[in-house]
Amino acid sequence: MSEKSIKWGVFGPGWISSKFVKDLKFAKGAELIAVGGRRLEKAVQFAKTYNIPRAYGSVEELAQDPDVDIVYVGTLHTVHKENALALLKGGKSVLCEKPFTMNEGEAAELIQTAREHGVFLMEAMWTRYLPPIIKVRQWLAEGRIGEVRMLKADFGFNIGWNPGSRLLDPAQGGGALLDAGIYPVSFASMVFGQQPETISSVASIGKTGVDEQFSLLFGYPGGRSAVLNGAVQLGMVNDAYIYGTEGYIRIPDFLFGKSATLFAKDKEPEHYADAREAEGYAFEAEEAMACLREGKLESSIMPLSETQAIMGTLDEIRKQWGLVYSADK
């Protein structure tokens, strides 16, 4: 059973899907057999580029392919819900790119549909499955830095001023929180194992009507806290620091997770580095395949209840800013 080949489809023949597909060859037992897109010609070109046997011009056609076991959804997050719904209703397991949906209501609908149809569903939060991040979770579980009291995590980049860019267009789900902020917010959820009790936030809403940068202060029981920042108009140092009563952990470029260092009190620093060949998307694919082989309908590392709760946290943050998308109406 552990050696069973899993046949993949991809929907959304764009940039993020190309990164996923390039990495999928490193996932043992993965076989990529189909790609679909809104335009057949683009899917055909993608299929030629990556030597994929089948190309489809709609999500419904891909969902009807009897040989496809699971589909990676790499479209704009504004259409994640409709794309994933079509696949789930077609009996396909789904690995859906982050952010999972536009809001918590959409996430709840996807999760309910997956459960009604008895098919696997998982958010493609690739950072969770990277070896250095797995090592960080191990260090935390072992209490290597004592009680975790504080987290600082940032992710920001500067795309320049281009009001037509997806990242600045509200109609395409633009804004720093959903595209960049999902990483530190999800990371905080992983570290503390819950959503914050209190949220304080500030954001810079730009000319196009979306958040160009933000700062968040999360409060947890017992006075614990997380300070998270993100931007699409600022180049930032994208590191994470986890501070405990007996030391701290530093993860450079935390969302890419190539290394981590443990600084335990009165001990020499312990460094963990990742020498992987793959960029890292292969690990989330391997987790999804392991779940399928074991007959699981969700991952224990990125459970659906947590994915939905994180979307709820993002909703609350946007509510504080008055930032509303068409999907919210």
Coordinates of C-alpha atoms in Angstrom, one line a residue:
M1 CA 0.0 0.0 0.0
S2 CA 2.9 2.4 0.8
E3 CA 4.2 2.0 -2.7
K4 CA 1.0 2.6 -4.5
S5 CA 1.4 5.2 -7.3
I6 CA -0.8 8.3 -6.9
K7 CA -2.0 9.9 -10.1
W8 CA -2.0 13.7 -10.0
G9 CA -3.9 16.4 -11.9
V10 CA -3.2 20.1 -11.8
F11 CA -5.7 22.8 -12.3
G12 CA -4.4 26.3 -13.1
P13 CA -1.5 26.2 -15.5
G14 CA 0.3 29.2 -14.1
W15 CA 3.4 30.2 -12.1
I16 CA 2.7 28.5 -8.8
S17 CA 1.6 25.3 -10.6
S18 CA 4.8 25.3 -12.6
K19 CA 6.8 25.3 -9.3
F20 CA 4.7 22.5 -7.9
V21 CA 5.0 20.4 -11.0
K22 CA 8.8 20.8 -11.1
D23 CA 9.0 19.6 -7.6
L24 CA 6.5 16.8 -7.9
K25 CA 9.1 14.6 -9.6
F26 CA 10.9 14.4 -6.2
A27 CA 7.8 13.0 -4.5
K28 CA 8.1 9.2 -4.5
G29 CA 5.1 7.5 -6.1
A30 CA 3.7 10.6 -7.7
E31 CA 2.6 10.4 -11.3
L32 CA 1.4 13.6 -13.1
I33 CA -1.1 12.7 -15.8
A34 CA -3.3 15.7 -16.4
V35 CA -3.6 19.5 -16.4
G36 CA -6.6 21.7 -16.8
G37 CA -7.2 25.4 -17.2
R38 CA -9.9 27.8 -18.1
R39 CA -8.4 28.0 -21.6
L40 CA -7.6 24.8 -23.3
E41 CA -4.7 26.3 -25.3
K42 CA -2.9 27.4 -22.1
A43 CA -3.4 23.9 -20.6
V44 CA -2.1 22.3 -23.8
Q45 CA 1.0 24.5 -23.7
F46 CA 1.6 23.7 -20.0
A47 CA 1.2 20.0 -20.8
K48 CA 3.8 20.3 -23.6
T49 CA 6.2 22.2 -21.4
Y50 CA 6.1 19.6 -18.6
N51 CA 5.4 16.5 -20.6
I52 CA 1.9 15.9 -19.1
P53 CA -0.2 13.4 -21.2
R54 CA -3.6 15.0 -20.9
A55 CA -4.9 18.6 -21.1
Y56 CA -8.4 19.9 -20.4
G57 CA -10.1 23.2 -21.0
S58 CA -12.3 23.2 -17.8
V59 CA -12.3 22.0 -14.2
E60 CA -15.3 19.9 -14.9
E61 CA -13.4 17.9 -17.6
L62 CA -10.5 17.3 -15.3
A63 CA -12.9 16.2 -12.6
Q64 CA -14.3 13.6 -15.0
D65 CA -11.0 12.0 -15.7
P66 CA -11.4 8.5 -14.1
D67 CA -7.6 8.0 -13.7
V68 CA -6.9 11.1 -11.6
D69 CA -6.6 10.5 -7.9
I70 CA -5.9 14.0 -6.6
V71 CA -5.8 17.5 -8.0
Y72 CA -3.5 20.4 -7.0
V73 CA -5.4 23.7 -7.4
G74 CA -3.1 26.5 -8.2
T75 CA -5.5 29.2 -9.4
L76 CA -6.2 32.6 -8.0
H77 CA -7.6 32.4 -4.5
T78 CA -10.8 34.2 -5.7
V79 CA -11.7 31.0 -7.5
H80 CA -10.3 28.4 -5.2
K81 CA -13.8 27.6 -3.8
E82 CA -15.5 27.1 -7.2
N83 CA -12.6 25.1 -8.6
A84 CA -12.3 22.9 -5.5
L85 CA -16.0 22.4 -5.3
A86 CA -16.2 21.1 -8.8
L87 CA -13.4 18.6 -8.1
L88 CA -14.7 17.5 -4.8
K89 CA -18.2 16.9 -6.2
G90 CA -16.5 14.9 -9.0
G91 CA -15.0 12.6 -6.4
K92 CA -11.5 14.0 -6.6
S93 CA -9.2 14.6 -3.7
V94 CA -7.9 18.1 -3.5
L95 CA -4.7 19.9 -2.5
C96 CA -5.7 23.5 -2.6
E97 CA -3.1 26.3 -2.6
K98 CA -3.0 29.0 0.1
P99 CA -4.9 31.0 1.1
F100 CA -7.4 28.2 1.1
T101 CA -10.3 30.4 0.3
M102 CA -11.3 34.1 0.5
N103 CA -13.0 33.8 3.8
E104 CA -14.1 31.4 6.5
G105 CA -17.5 30.8 5.0
E106 CA -16.0 29.5 1.8
A107 CA -13.6 27.3 3.7
A108 CA -16.5 25.8 5.7
E109 CA -18.3 25.1 2.5
L110 CA -15.4 23.2 1.0
I111 CA -14.8 21.2 4.1
Q112 CA -18.5 20.2 4.4
T113 CA -18.5 19.2 0.7
A114 CA -15.3 17.1 1.1
R115 CA -16.9 15.3 4.0
E116 CA -20.2 14.8 2.3
H117 CA -18.4 13.2 -0.7
G118 CA -15.9 11.3 1.5
V119 CA -12.8 12.7 -0.3
F120 CA -9.5 14.0 0.9
L121 CA -9.0 17.8 1.2
M122 CA -5.9 19.7 2.4
E123 CA -4.6 23.3 2.3
A124 CA -1.2 23.5 0.5
M125 CA 0.6 25.3 3.3
W126 CA 4.0 24.0 2.1
T127 CA 6.0 25.4 5.0
R128 CA 4.5 22.9 7.4
Y129 CA 6.1 19.9 5.7
L130 CA 9.6 21.3 5.3
P131 CA 12.3 19.3 7.2
P132 CA 13.6 22.3 9.2
I133 CA 10.0 23.2 10.3
I134 CA 9.4 19.6 11.3
K135 CA 12.6 19.8 13.4
V136 CA 11.3 23.1 15.0
R137 CA 8.0 21.3 15.9
Q138 CA 10.1 18.5 17.5
W139 CA 12.2 21.0 19.5
L140 CA 9.0 22.7 20.8
A141 CA 7.4 19.4 21.6
E142 CA 10.5 18.4 23.6
G143 CA 10.4 21.6 25.5
R144 CA 13.9 22.6 24.4
I145 CA 13.3 26.3 24.8
G146 CA 10.9 25.9 27.8
E147 CA 7.5 27.5 27.7
V148 CA 6.9 29.4 24.4
R149 CA 6.1 33.0 25.3
M150 CA 6.6 35.0 22.2
L151 CA 6.8 34.7 18.4
K152 CA 8.0 37.2 15.8
A153 CA 7.5 36.4 12.1
D154 CA 7.6 38.6 9.0
F155 CA 7.0 38.1 5.3
G156 CA 7.2 41.0 3.0
F157 CA 8.4 41.9 -0.5
N158 CA 8.3 44.8 -2.8
I159 CA 6.5 44.2 -6.2
G160 CA 6.8 47.9 -7.2
W161 CA 3.9 50.1 -8.1
N162 CA 1.7 48.3 -10.6
P163 CA -2.0 48.9 -9.9
G164 CA -3.0 46.2 -12.4
S165 CA -1.0 43.6 -10.6
R166 CA -2.9 40.7 -9.1
L167 CA -1.4 41.6 -5.7
L168 CA -2.9 45.1 -5.8
D169 CA -6.2 44.3 -7.4
P170 CA -9.1 43.7 -5.1
A171 CA -11.0 41.9 -7.8
Q172 CA -8.3 39.3 -7.8
G173 CA -8.1 39.0 -4.0
G174 CA -5.0 41.3 -3.8
G175 CA -3.5 42.6 -0.6
A176 CA -0.6 41.7 1.7
L177 CA -2.6 39.8 4.3
L178 CA -4.1 37.0 2.1
D179 CA -1.0 36.6 -0.1
A180 CA 1.9 37.2 2.3
G181 CA 0.3 37.4 5.8
I182 CA -1.2 33.9 5.5
Y183 CA 2.4 32.6 6.2
P184 CA 3.1 34.3 9.5
V185 CA -0.5 33.8 10.7
S186 CA -0.4 30.1 9.9
F187 CA 3.0 29.8 11.5
A188 CA 1.6 31.4 14.7
S189 CA -1.2 28.9 14.6
M190 CA 1.3 26.1 14.4
V191 CA 3.5 27.4 17.2
F192 CA 0.7 28.1 19.7
G193 CA -1.7 25.4 18.6
Q194 CA -4.6 27.8 18.7
Q195 CA -6.0 31.0 17.3
P196 CA -5.4 34.3 19.2
E197 CA -7.7 35.4 22.0
T198 CA -7.1 39.1 21.1
I199 CA -6.0 40.8 17.8
S200 CA -4.7 44.3 17.5
S201 CA -3.7 45.4 14.0
V202 CA -2.8 48.3 11.7
A203 CA -2.7 48.4 8.0
S204 CA -1.8 50.7 5.2
I205 CA -4.6 50.6 2.6
G206 CA -3.3 51.8 -0.7
K207 CA -4.8 53.6 -3.7
T208 CA -6.3 50.4 -5.2
G209 CA -8.2 49.6 -2.0
V210 CA -6.1 46.7 -0.6
D211 CA -3.7 46.4 2.2
E212 CA -0.1 47.1 1.1
Q213 CA 1.4 46.4 4.5
F214 CA 0.2 45.4 8.0
S215 CA 1.3 44.7 11.5
L216 CA -0.5 42.3 13.9
L217 CA -0.3 41.7 17.6
F218 CA -1.9 38.5 18.7
G219 CA -2.6 37.8 22.4
Y220 CA -2.9 34.3 23.8
P221 CA -3.8 32.9 27.3
G222 CA -1.2 33.6 30.0
G223 CA 0.1 36.8 28.4
R224 CA 1.8 35.0 25.4
S225 CA 2.0 36.9 22.2
A226 CA 2.9 37.0 18.5
V227 CA 4.1 40.0 16.5
L228 CA 3.6 39.5 12.8
N229 CA 4.2 41.8 9.9
G230 CA 3.7 41.6 6.1
A231 CA 3.9 43.7 3.0
V232 CA 3.8 43.7 -0.8
Q233 CA 5.4 47.1 -1.1
L234 CA 8.3 46.7 1.3
G235 CA 11.3 44.4 1.0
M236 CA 11.6 42.7 4.5
V237 CA 13.9 40.3 6.3
N238 CA 11.6 37.3 6.4
D239 CA 12.8 35.6 9.5
A240 CA 10.9 34.0 12.4
Y241 CA 12.0 33.9 16.1
I242 CA 10.3 31.8 18.7
Y243 CA 11.2 32.9 22.3
G244 CA 10.8 30.6 25.3
T245 CA 11.6 30.7 29.0
E246 CA 14.8 28.6 28.3
G247 CA 16.0 29.9 25.0
Y248 CA 14.9 30.7 21.5
I249 CA 14.7 29.4 17.9
R250 CA 15.6 31.4 14.8
I251 CA 14.4 30.3 11.4
P252 CA 15.8 32.4 8.5
D253 CA 13.4 33.0 5.6
F254 CA 11.0 30.9 7.7
L255 CA 8.4 30.2 5.0
F256 CA 11.1 28.6 2.8
G257 CA 12.4 26.7 5.8
K258 CA 15.9 25.8 4.7
S259 CA 17.5 25.9 8.2
A260 CA 16.8 26.5 11.9
T261 CA 19.0 27.2 14.9
L262 CA 18.1 26.3 18.5
F263 CA 19.7 28.6 21.2
A264 CA 19.0 26.8 24.4
K265 CA 20.0 28.4 27.7
D266 CA 23.5 27.5 28.8
K267 CA 24.1 25.2 25.8
E268 CA 25.9 25.5 22.5
P269 CA 23.6 26.5 19.6
E270 CA 22.1 23.5 17.7
H271 CA 21.9 24.1 13.9
Y272 CA 19.7 22.1 11.5
A273 CA 20.1 22.6 7.8
D274 CA 18.2 21.1 4.9
A275 CA 20.2 19.8 1.9
R276 CA 17.1 18.9 -0.1
E277 CA 17.2 18.9 -3.9
A278 CA 13.6 19.9 -4.3
E279 CA 12.4 23.4 -3.6
G280 CA 10.0 22.0 -1.1
Y281 CA 6.6 21.6 -2.6
A282 CA 7.3 17.8 -2.9
F283 CA 6.9 17.4 0.8
E284 CA 3.2 18.6 0.9
A285 CA 2.5 16.3 -2.0
E286 CA 4.1 13.4 -0.1
E287 CA 1.9 14.2 2.9
A288 CA -1.2 14.2 0.8
M289 CA -0.2 10.9 -0.9
A290 CA 0.5 9.3 2.5
C291 CA -3.0 10.3 3.7
L292 CA -4.6 8.9 0.5
R293 CA -2.7 5.6 0.9
E294 CA -3.8 5.3 4.5
G295 CA -7.4 6.2 3.7
K296 CA -7.4 9.5 5.6
L297 CA -9.6 12.3 4.6
E298 CA -7.4 15.1 6.0
S299 CA -3.9 15.7 7.3
S300 CA -3.1 15.7 11.0
I301 CA -0.3 18.2 10.3
M302 CA -2.7 20.7 8.6
P303 CA -6.1 19.7 9.8
L304 CA -9.2 21.2 8.1
S305 CA -10.5 22.6 11.4
E306 CA -7.3 24.6 11.7
T307 CA -7.4 25.8 8.1
Q308 CA -10.9 27.0 8.7
A309 CA -10.0 28.7 12.0
I310 CA -7.1 30.5 10.3
M311 CA -9.4 31.9 7.7
G312 CA -11.6 33.1 10.5
T313 CA -8.6 34.9 12.0
L314 CA -7.9 36.6 8.7
D315 CA -11.6 37.6 8.5
E316 CA -11.4 39.3 11.9
I317 CA -8.3 41.2 10.9
R318 CA -9.8 42.4 7.7
K319 CA -12.9 43.4 9.6
Q320 CA -10.8 45.7 11.7
W321 CA -9.6 47.4 8.6
G322 CA -12.9 47.6 6.8
L323 CA -11.4 45.6 3.9
V324 CA -14.2 43.7 2.1
Y325 CA -13.9 41.5 -1.0
S326 CA -16.8 40.6 -3.3
A327 CA -16.7 37.1 -1.9
D328 CA -17.7 38.5 1.5
K329 CA -20.9 40.1 0.3

